[in-house]
Amino acid sequence: MAKILVVDDHPAIRMAVNILLQQDDHHIVAEVDNGVDAVSMARKYQPDMVVLDIGIPRLDGIEVIKRLKEMDADIKVVILSAQATHHIMVRCLQAGANGFISKLDDLSLLKTVLVKIGKGQLYFPRDVIAGAKNAHEVDRKDLLSALSDREMSVLLQICQGHTNKQIAESMLLSEKTVSTYKTRLMKKLNITNIIDLISLARRQKLL
């Protein structure tokens, strides 16, 4: 039995995960819907594992992974997300996540994954693990690898139609800083307008 924190901004997902994990006698210490509360509750309850969606408000999921690992290197983090692209999975693994499950998969897979990561194993596709270990190879194959984690987070939120103000509030940054990140990522991707940026995100299967 493990103490588990569940982080997802969809109540139905949180409920489903809660019911599923209690079947294996896991103890859900808390359920939260944003990144700031995720870090706060992890600090308060010191869970063994965190089930985390990366597309959450107030603090980006990849940043949450890093903060959780800085707080406790032994905490196990399983990503449960609809954003199951190769690039996103590599980013999560590099940030310190122990496993990744797509929301399109059978949710009961989560039980198996928790057992594996509890034994110290990783649960990622082999090519993702290789990509994370050999970042230079990913850089050659994936245009988005030029972006920092913050720039990637801004890109994802732009593609979701969020304004600079909304992105700033979500990431706990100033609007000026968000604008700077937006300028940097567009320069790195050699793009001059939002329409082309969204089009690139679609080609890279971020949308």
Coordinates of N, CA and C in Angstrom, one line a residue:
M1 N 0.8 -1.2 0.0 CA 0.0 0.0 0.0 C 0.9 1.2 0.0
A2 N 0.5 2.2 -0.8 CA 1.3 3.5 -0.9 C 0.4 4.7 -0.6
K3 N 1.0 5.7 -0.1 CA 0.4 7.0 0.0 C 0.5 7.8 -1.3
I4 N -0.7 8.1 -1.9 CA -0.7 8.7 -3.2 C -1.4 10.0 -3.3
L5 N -0.8 11.0 -4.0 CA -1.4 12.3 -4.3 C -1.9 12.3 -5.7
V6 N -3.1 12.7 -6.0 CA -3.7 12.7 -7.3 C -3.8 14.1 -7.8
V7 N -3.3 14.5 -8.9 CA -3.3 15.8 -9.5 C -3.9 15.8 -10.9
D8 N -5.1 16.4 -11.0 CA -5.7 16.5 -12.3 C -6.8 17.5 -12.2
D9 N -7.0 18.3 -13.3 CA -8.0 19.4 -13.2 C -9.4 18.9 -13.7
H10 N -9.5 17.6 -14.0 CA -10.8 17.0 -14.3 C -11.3 16.2 -13.2
P11 N -12.4 16.6 -12.5 CA -12.9 15.8 -11.4 C -13.2 14.4 -11.7
A12 N -13.7 14.1 -12.9 CA -14.1 12.7 -13.2 C -12.8 11.8 -13.2
I13 N -11.7 12.4 -13.7 CA -10.5 11.6 -13.8 C -10.0 11.3 -12.4
R14 N -10.0 12.4 -11.5 CA -9.6 12.2 -10.1 C -10.4 11.1 -9.4
M15 N -11.7 11.2 -9.6 CA -12.6 10.2 -9.0 C -12.3 8.8 -9.5
A16 N -12.1 8.6 -10.8 CA -11.8 7.3 -11.4 C -10.5 6.8 -10.8
V17 N -9.5 7.6 -10.8 CA -8.1 7.2 -10.2 C -8.3 6.8 -8.8
N18 N -9.0 7.6 -8.0 CA -9.2 7.3 -6.6 C -9.8 6.0 -6.4
I19 N -10.9 5.7 -7.1 CA -11.6 4.4 -7.0 C -10.7 3.3 -7.4
L20 N -10.0 3.4 -8.5 CA -9.2 2.4 -9.0 C -8.1 2.0 -8.0
L21 N -7.4 3.0 -7.4 CA -6.3 2.8 -6.5 C -6.7 2.3 -5.2
Q22 N -7.9 2.7 -4.7 CA -8.4 2.2 -3.4 C -8.7 0.7 -3.5
Q23 N -8.9 0.2 -4.7 CA -9.2 -1.3 -4.9 C -7.9 -2.1 -4.5
D24 N -6.7 -1.4 -4.6 CA -5.5 -2.1 -4.3 C -5.0 -1.6 -2.9
D25 N -5.9 -1.0 -2.1 CA -5.6 -0.6 -0.8 C -4.6 0.5 -0.7
H26 N -4.4 1.3 -1.7 CA -3.6 2.5 -1.7 C -4.4 3.6 -0.9
H27 N -3.6 4.4 -0.3 CA -4.2 5.5 0.5 C -4.1 6.9 -0.3
I28 N -5.2 7.5 -0.7 CA -5.1 8.7 -1.4 C -5.1 9.8 -0.3
V29 N -3.9 10.5 -0.2 CA -3.7 11.5 0.8 C -4.4 12.8 0.5
A30 N -4.5 13.1 -0.8 CA -5.2 14.3 -1.3 C -5.4 14.3 -2.8
E31 N -6.4 15.1 -3.2 CA -6.7 15.3 -4.7 C -6.7 16.8 -4.9
V32 N -5.9 17.2 -5.9 CA -5.9 18.7 -6.2 C -6.0 18.9 -7.7
D33 N -6.3 20.1 -8.1 CA -6.5 20.3 -9.5 C -5.6 21.3 -10.2
N34 N -4.5 21.6 -9.5 CA -3.5 22.6 -10.0 C -2.1 22.3 -9.5
G35 N -1.1 22.9 -10.2 CA 0.3 22.6 -9.9 C 0.8 23.2 -8.5
V36 N 0.3 24.4 -8.2 CA 0.7 25.0 -6.9 C 0.3 24.2 -5.7
D37 N -1.0 23.8 -5.8 CA -1.5 22.9 -4.7 C -0.9 21.6 -4.7
A38 N -0.5 21.1 -5.8 CA 0.2 19.8 -5.9 C 1.5 19.8 -5.1
V39 N 2.3 20.9 -5.3 CA 3.6 21.0 -4.6 C 3.3 21.2 -3.1
S40 N 2.3 22.0 -2.8 CA 2.0 22.3 -1.4 C 1.5 21.0 -0.6
M41 N 0.6 20.2 -1.3 CA 0.1 19.0 -0.6 C 1.2 17.9 -0.5
A42 N 2.1 17.9 -1.5 CA 3.2 17.0 -1.4 C 4.1 17.3 -0.3
R43 N 4.3 18.6 0.0 CA 5.1 19.0 1.1 C 4.4 18.6 2.4
K44 N 3.1 18.8 2.4 CA 2.3 18.5 3.7 C 2.2 17.1 4.0
Y45 N 1.9 16.2 3.0 CA 1.5 14.8 3.2 C 2.7 13.9 2.9
Q46 N 3.7 14.3 2.2 CA 4.8 13.5 1.9 C 4.4 12.1 1.3
P47 N 3.7 12.1 0.2 CA 3.3 10.9 -0.4 C 4.4 10.1 -1.0
D48 N 4.2 8.8 -1.2 CA 5.1 7.9 -1.8 C 5.1 8.1 -3.3
M49 N 3.9 8.3 -3.8 CA 3.7 8.5 -5.3 C 2.8 9.6 -5.6
V50 N 3.0 10.2 -6.8 CA 2.1 11.2 -7.3 C 1.6 10.8 -8.7
V51 N 0.3 10.8 -8.9 CA -0.3 10.6 -10.2 C -0.6 12.0 -10.7
L52 N 0.0 12.4 -11.8 CA 0.0 13.8 -12.2 C -0.3 14.0 -13.7
D53 N -1.2 14.9 -14.0 CA -1.5 15.4 -15.4 C -0.6 16.6 -15.6
I54 N 0.0 16.7 -16.8 CA 0.9 17.8 -17.0 C 0.2 19.1 -17.5
G55 N -1.1 18.9 -18.0 CA -1.8 20.0 -18.6 C -2.7 20.6 -17.5
I56 N -2.1 21.1 -16.4 CA -2.8 21.6 -15.3 C -2.6 23.1 -15.1
P57 N -3.5 23.8 -14.5 CA -3.3 25.3 -14.3 C -2.4 25.6 -13.1
R58 N -2.0 26.9 -13.1 CA -1.3 27.6 -12.1 C 0.2 27.3 -12.0
L59 N 0.6 26.1 -12.4 CA 2.0 25.7 -12.4 C 2.1 24.5 -13.4
D60 N 2.9 24.6 -14.4 CA 3.0 23.6 -15.4 C 3.5 22.3 -14.8
G61 N 2.9 21.2 -15.4 CA 3.2 19.8 -14.8 C 4.7 19.4 -14.8
I62 N 5.4 19.8 -15.9 CA 6.8 19.5 -15.9 C 7.6 20.2 -14.8
E63 N 7.2 21.4 -14.6 CA 7.8 22.2 -13.5 C 7.4 21.5 -12.1
V64 N 6.2 21.0 -12.0 CA 5.8 20.3 -10.8 C 6.7 19.1 -10.6
I65 N 6.9 18.3 -11.6 CA 7.8 17.2 -11.5 C 9.2 17.6 -10.9
K66 N 9.7 18.6 -11.4 CA 11.1 19.0 -11.0 C 11.0 19.4 -9.5
R67 N 10.0 20.2 -9.1 CA 9.9 20.6 -7.7 C 9.7 19.5 -6.8
L68 N 8.9 18.5 -7.2 CA 8.6 17.3 -6.4 C 9.9 16.6 -6.1
K69 N 10.7 16.4 -7.2 CA 12.0 15.7 -7.1 C 13.0 16.4 -6.3
E70 N 13.0 17.8 -6.4 CA 13.9 18.6 -5.5 C 13.5 18.4 -4.1
M71 N 12.2 18.3 -3.8 CA 11.7 18.2 -2.5 C 12.1 16.8 -1.9
D72 N 11.9 15.8 -2.7 CA 12.1 14.4 -2.3 C 12.5 13.6 -3.5
A73 N 13.8 13.2 -3.6 CA 14.3 12.5 -4.8 C 13.7 11.1 -4.9
D74 N 13.1 10.6 -3.8 CA 12.6 9.2 -3.8 C 11.1 9.2 -4.2
I75 N 10.5 10.3 -4.2 CA 9.0 10.3 -4.6 C 8.9 9.8 -6.0
K76 N 7.9 9.0 -6.2 CA 7.6 8.4 -7.6 C 6.5 9.2 -8.2
V77 N 6.8 9.6 -9.5 CA 5.8 10.4 -10.2 C 5.4 9.7 -11.5
V78 N 4.1 9.4 -11.6 CA 3.5 8.8 -12.8 C 2.7 9.9 -13.5
I79 N 3.0 10.1 -14.8 CA 2.2 11.1 -15.6 C 1.0 10.4 -16.2
L80 N -0.2 11.0 -16.1 CA -1.4 10.5 -16.7 C -1.9 11.6 -17.5
S81 N -1.7 11.6 -18.8 CA -1.9 12.7 -19.7 C -2.5 12.4 -21.1
A82 N -3.2 13.3 -21.7 CA -3.7 13.1 -23.0 C -2.6 13.5 -24.0
Q83 N -1.6 14.3 -23.5 CA -0.5 14.8 -24.3 C 0.6 13.7 -24.4
A84 N 0.3 12.6 -25.1 CA 1.2 11.5 -25.1 C 2.1 11.4 -26.4
T85 N 2.7 12.6 -26.7 CA 3.7 12.6 -27.9 C 5.1 12.2 -27.4
H86 N 5.9 11.7 -28.3 CA 7.2 11.3 -28.0 C 8.0 12.5 -27.3
H87 N 7.8 13.7 -27.8 CA 8.6 14.8 -27.3 C 8.2 15.1 -25.8
I88 N 6.8 15.1 -25.6 CA 6.4 15.4 -24.2 C 6.8 14.3 -23.2
M89 N 6.8 13.0 -23.7 CA 7.3 11.9 -22.8 C 8.7 12.1 -22.5
V90 N 9.5 12.5 -23.5 CA 11.0 12.7 -23.2 C 11.2 13.8 -22.2
R91 N 10.4 14.9 -22.4 CA 10.5 16.0 -21.4 C 10.2 15.6 -20.0
C92 N 9.1 14.8 -19.9 CA 8.7 14.3 -18.5 C 9.8 13.4 -17.9
L93 N 10.3 12.5 -18.7 CA 11.4 11.6 -18.2 C 12.6 12.4 -17.8
Q94 N 13.0 13.4 -18.6 CA 14.2 14.2 -18.3 C 13.9 15.0 -17.0
A95 N 12.7 15.4 -16.8 CA 12.3 16.2 -15.6 C 12.4 15.3 -14.3
G96 N 12.3 14.0 -14.5 CA 12.4 13.1 -13.3 C 11.2 12.2 -13.1
A97 N 10.2 12.2 -14.1 CA 9.1 11.3 -13.9 C 9.5 9.8 -14.0
N98 N 8.7 9.0 -13.4 CA 9.1 7.5 -13.4 C 8.3 6.7 -14.3
G99 N 7.1 7.3 -14.8 CA 6.3 6.5 -15.7 C 5.3 7.5 -16.4
F100 N 4.8 7.0 -17.5 CA 3.9 7.8 -18.3 C 2.8 6.9 -18.9
I101 N 1.5 7.3 -18.7 CA 0.3 6.6 -19.2 C -0.5 7.6 -20.0
S102 N -0.9 7.2 -21.2 CA -1.8 8.1 -21.9 C -3.3 7.9 -21.4
K103 N -4.0 9.0 -21.4 CA -5.4 8.9 -21.0 C -6.2 8.1 -22.0
L104 N -5.7 7.8 -23.1 CA -6.4 7.0 -24.1 C -6.2 5.5 -23.8
D105 N -5.3 5.2 -23.0 CA -5.1 3.8 -22.6 C -6.1 3.4 -21.5
D106 N -6.2 2.1 -21.3 CA -7.1 1.6 -20.3 C -6.6 2.1 -18.9
L107 N -7.4 2.8 -18.2 CA -6.9 3.4 -16.9 C -6.4 2.3 -15.9
S108 N -6.9 1.1 -16.0 CA -6.5 0.1 -15.1 C -5.0 -0.2 -15.2
L109 N -4.4 0.2 -16.3 CA -3.0 0.0 -16.5 C -2.2 0.7 -15.4
L110 N -2.8 1.7 -14.8 CA -2.2 2.5 -13.7 C -1.8 1.6 -12.6
K111 N -2.6 0.6 -12.3 CA -2.2 -0.4 -11.2 C -0.9 -1.1 -11.5
T112 N -0.7 -1.6 -12.7 CA 0.5 -2.2 -13.1 C 1.7 -1.3 -13.0
V113 N 1.5 -0.1 -13.5 CA 2.6 0.9 -13.6 C 3.1 1.2 -12.1
L114 N 2.1 1.4 -11.2 CA 2.5 1.7 -9.8 C 3.3 0.6 -9.2
V115 N 3.0 -0.6 -9.5 CA 3.8 -1.7 -9.0 C 5.2 -1.7 -9.5
K116 N 5.3 -1.4 -10.9 CA 6.6 -1.4 -11.5 C 7.5 -0.3 -11.0
I117 N 6.9 0.9 -10.9 CA 7.8 2.0 -10.4 C 8.1 1.9 -8.9
G118 N 7.2 1.2 -8.2 CA 7.5 0.9 -6.8 C 8.7 0.0 -6.6
K119 N 9.0 -0.8 -7.6 CA 10.2 -1.6 -7.6 C 11.4 -1.0 -8.2
G120 N 11.2 0.3 -8.5 CA 12.4 1.1 -9.1 C 12.5 1.0 -10.6
Q121 N 11.5 0.5 -11.3 CA 11.5 0.5 -12.7 C 10.9 1.7 -13.3
L122 N 11.3 2.0 -14.6 CA 10.7 3.1 -15.3 C 9.6 2.5 -16.2
Y123 N 8.6 3.3 -16.5 CA 7.5 2.9 -17.4 C 7.4 3.9 -18.5
F124 N 8.2 3.7 -19.5 CA 8.2 4.6 -20.7 C 8.5 3.7 -21.9
P125 N 8.1 4.1 -23.1 CA 8.5 3.4 -24.3 C 10.0 3.4 -24.4
R126 N 10.6 2.3 -25.0 CA 12.1 2.3 -25.1 C 12.7 3.4 -25.9
D127 N 12.0 3.9 -26.9 CA 12.5 5.0 -27.7 C 12.5 6.3 -26.9
V128 N 11.6 6.4 -26.0 CA 11.6 7.6 -25.2 C 12.7 7.6 -24.2
I129 N 13.0 6.4 -23.6 CA 14.2 6.3 -22.7 C 15.5 6.6 -23.4
A130 N 15.6 6.1 -24.6 CA 16.8 6.3 -25.4 C 16.9 7.8 -25.8
G131 N 15.8 8.4 -26.1 CA 15.8 9.8 -26.5 C 16.2 10.7 -25.3
A132 N 15.7 10.3 -24.1 CA 16.1 11.1 -22.9 C 17.6 11.0 -22.6
K133 N 18.1 9.8 -22.8 CA 19.5 9.6 -22.5 C 20.4 10.2 -23.5
N134 N 19.9 10.3 -24.8 CA 20.8 10.8 -25.9 C 20.1 12.1 -26.4
A135 N 20.1 13.1 -25.6 CA 19.4 14.4 -26.0 C 19.9 14.9 -27.4
H136 N 21.1 14.7 -27.7 CA 21.6 15.2 -29.0 C 20.9 14.5 -30.2
E137 N 20.5 13.2 -30.0 CA 19.7 12.6 -31.1 C 18.3 13.1 -31.2
V138 N 17.7 13.4 -30.1 CA 16.4 14.0 -30.1 C 16.5 15.4 -30.8
D139 N 17.5 16.1 -30.5 CA 17.7 17.5 -31.1 C 17.7 17.4 -32.6
R140 N 18.3 16.4 -33.1 CA 18.4 16.3 -34.6 C 17.0 15.9 -35.2
K141 N 16.3 15.1 -34.5 CA 15.0 14.6 -35.0 C 13.8 15.5 -34.7
D142 N 13.9 16.2 -33.6 CA 12.7 16.9 -33.2 C 13.0 18.4 -33.0
L143 N 12.3 19.2 -33.8 CA 12.5 20.6 -33.9 C 12.3 21.3 -32.5
L144 N 11.3 20.7 -31.8 CA 10.9 21.3 -30.5 C 11.9 21.2 -29.4
S145 N 12.9 20.3 -29.6 CA 13.9 20.1 -28.6 C 14.8 21.3 -28.3
A146 N 14.7 22.3 -29.2 CA 15.4 23.5 -29.0 C 14.8 24.4 -27.9
L147 N 13.6 24.1 -27.6 CA 12.9 24.9 -26.6 C 13.2 24.5 -25.2
S148 N 13.3 25.5 -24.3 CA 13.4 25.1 -22.9 C 12.1 24.6 -22.3
D149 N 12.0 24.1 -21.1 CA 10.8 23.6 -20.6 C 9.8 24.7 -20.4
R150 N 10.2 25.9 -20.0 CA 9.3 27.1 -19.9 C 8.8 27.5 -21.2
E151 N 9.6 27.5 -22.2 CA 9.2 27.9 -23.6 C 8.2 26.9 -24.1
M152 N 8.4 25.6 -23.8 CA 7.5 24.5 -24.2 C 6.2 24.7 -23.6
S153 N 6.2 25.1 -22.3 CA 4.9 25.3 -21.6 C 4.1 26.4 -22.2
V154 N 4.8 27.5 -22.5 CA 4.2 28.7 -23.1 C 3.6 28.2 -24.5
L155 N 4.3 27.5 -25.2 CA 3.8 27.0 -26.5 C 2.5 26.2 -26.4
L156 N 2.5 25.3 -25.5 CA 1.3 24.5 -25.3 C 0.1 25.3 -24.9
Q157 N 0.3 26.3 -24.1 CA -0.8 27.1 -23.6 C -1.2 28.1 -24.8
I158 N -0.3 28.6 -25.6 CA -0.7 29.4 -26.7 C -1.6 28.5 -27.7
C159 N -1.2 27.3 -27.9 CA -2.0 26.4 -28.7 C -3.3 26.1 -28.2
Q160 N -3.5 26.2 -26.9 CA -4.8 26.0 -26.2 C -5.6 27.3 -26.2
G161 N -5.1 28.4 -26.9 CA -5.8 29.6 -27.0 C -5.8 30.5 -25.8
H162 N -4.8 30.3 -24.9 CA -4.7 31.2 -23.8 C -4.0 32.5 -24.1
T163 N -4.4 33.6 -23.5 CA -3.8 34.9 -23.6 C -2.5 35.0 -22.8
N164 N -1.7 36.0 -23.0 CA -0.5 36.2 -22.2 C -0.8 36.3 -20.8
K165 N -1.9 37.0 -20.5 CA -2.3 37.2 -19.1 C -2.7 35.8 -18.4
Q166 N -3.4 35.0 -19.2 CA -3.8 33.7 -18.6 C -2.6 32.8 -18.4
I167 N -1.6 32.9 -19.4 CA -0.4 32.1 -19.3 C 0.4 32.5 -18.1
A168 N 0.5 33.8 -17.9 CA 1.2 34.4 -16.8 C 0.7 33.9 -15.5
E169 N -0.7 33.9 -15.4 CA -1.3 33.5 -14.1 C -1.1 32.0 -13.9
S170 N -1.2 31.3 -14.9 CA -1.0 29.8 -14.9 C 0.4 29.4 -14.4
M171 N 1.4 30.1 -14.9 CA 2.8 29.8 -14.7 C 3.4 30.6 -13.5
L172 N 2.6 31.5 -12.9 CA 3.1 32.3 -11.8 C 4.3 33.2 -12.3
L173 N 4.1 33.8 -13.5 CA 5.1 34.7 -14.1 C 4.4 36.0 -14.4
S174 N 5.2 37.0 -14.7 CA 4.7 38.3 -15.2 C 4.3 38.2 -16.7
E175 N 3.4 39.1 -17.2 CA 3.1 39.0 -18.6 C 4.3 39.4 -19.4
K176 N 5.2 40.2 -18.9 CA 6.4 40.6 -19.6 C 7.3 39.4 -19.9
T177 N 7.4 38.6 -18.8 CA 8.2 37.4 -18.9 C 7.7 36.4 -19.9
V178 N 6.3 36.2 -19.9 CA 5.7 35.3 -20.8 C 5.9 35.8 -22.3
S179 N 5.8 37.1 -22.4 CA 6.1 37.7 -23.8 C 7.5 37.4 -24.2
T180 N 8.4 37.5 -23.3 CA 9.8 37.2 -23.6 C 10.0 35.7 -24.1
Y181 N 9.3 34.8 -23.3 CA 9.4 33.4 -23.7 C 8.8 33.2 -25.1
K182 N 7.7 33.9 -25.3 CA 7.0 33.7 -26.6 C 7.9 34.2 -27.7
T183 N 8.6 35.3 -27.5 CA 9.5 35.8 -28.6 C 10.6 34.8 -28.8
R184 N 11.2 34.3 -27.7 CA 12.3 33.4 -27.8 C 11.9 32.1 -28.6
L185 N 10.8 31.5 -28.2 CA 10.4 30.3 -28.9 C 10.1 30.4 -30.3
M186 N 9.5 31.6 -30.7 CA 9.2 31.8 -32.1 C 10.4 32.1 -32.9
K187 N 11.4 32.7 -32.2 CA 12.7 32.9 -32.9 C 13.4 31.6 -33.1
K188 N 13.4 30.7 -32.1 CA 14.1 29.4 -32.2 C 13.4 28.5 -33.3
L189 N 12.1 28.7 -33.4 CA 11.4 27.9 -34.4 C 11.3 28.5 -35.8
N190 N 11.8 29.8 -35.8 CA 11.8 30.5 -37.1 C 10.4 30.8 -37.6
I191 N 9.6 31.2 -36.7 CA 8.1 31.5 -37.0 C 7.8 32.9 -36.6
T192 N 7.0 33.6 -37.3 CA 6.7 35.0 -37.1 C 5.2 35.3 -36.7
N193 N 4.4 34.3 -36.7 CA 3.0 34.5 -36.3 C 2.4 33.3 -35.6
I194 N 1.3 33.6 -34.9 CA 0.6 32.5 -34.1 C 0.0 31.4 -35.0
I195 N -0.5 31.8 -36.1 CA -1.1 30.8 -37.0 C -0.1 29.7 -37.4
D196 N 1.1 30.2 -37.8 CA 2.2 29.3 -38.2 C 2.7 28.4 -37.0
L197 N 2.6 29.1 -35.8 CA 3.1 28.4 -34.6 C 2.1 27.2 -34.3
I198 N 0.8 27.5 -34.4 CA -0.1 26.4 -34.1 C -0.1 25.3 -35.2
S199 N 0.2 25.7 -36.5 CA 0.3 24.8 -37.5 C 1.5 23.9 -37.3
L200 N 2.6 24.4 -36.8 CA 3.8 23.6 -36.5 C 3.5 22.7 -35.4
A201 N 2.8 23.1 -34.3 CA 2.4 22.3 -33.2 C 1.6 21.1 -33.7
R202 N 0.7 21.3 -34.6 CA -0.1 20.2 -35.2 C 0.8 19.2 -35.9
R203 N 1.7 19.7 -36.7 CA 2.6 18.8 -37.4 C 3.5 18.0 -36.5
Q204 N 3.9 18.6 -35.4 CA 4.7 17.9 -34.4 C 3.8 17.1 -33.4
K205 N 2.5 17.0 -33.7 CA 1.5 16.2 -33.0 C 1.4 16.6 -31.5
L206 N 1.5 17.9 -31.3 CA 1.3 18.4 -29.9 C -0.2 18.6 -29.7
L207 N -1.0 18.8 -30.8 CA -2.4 19.0 -30.8 C -3.2 17.8 -31.3

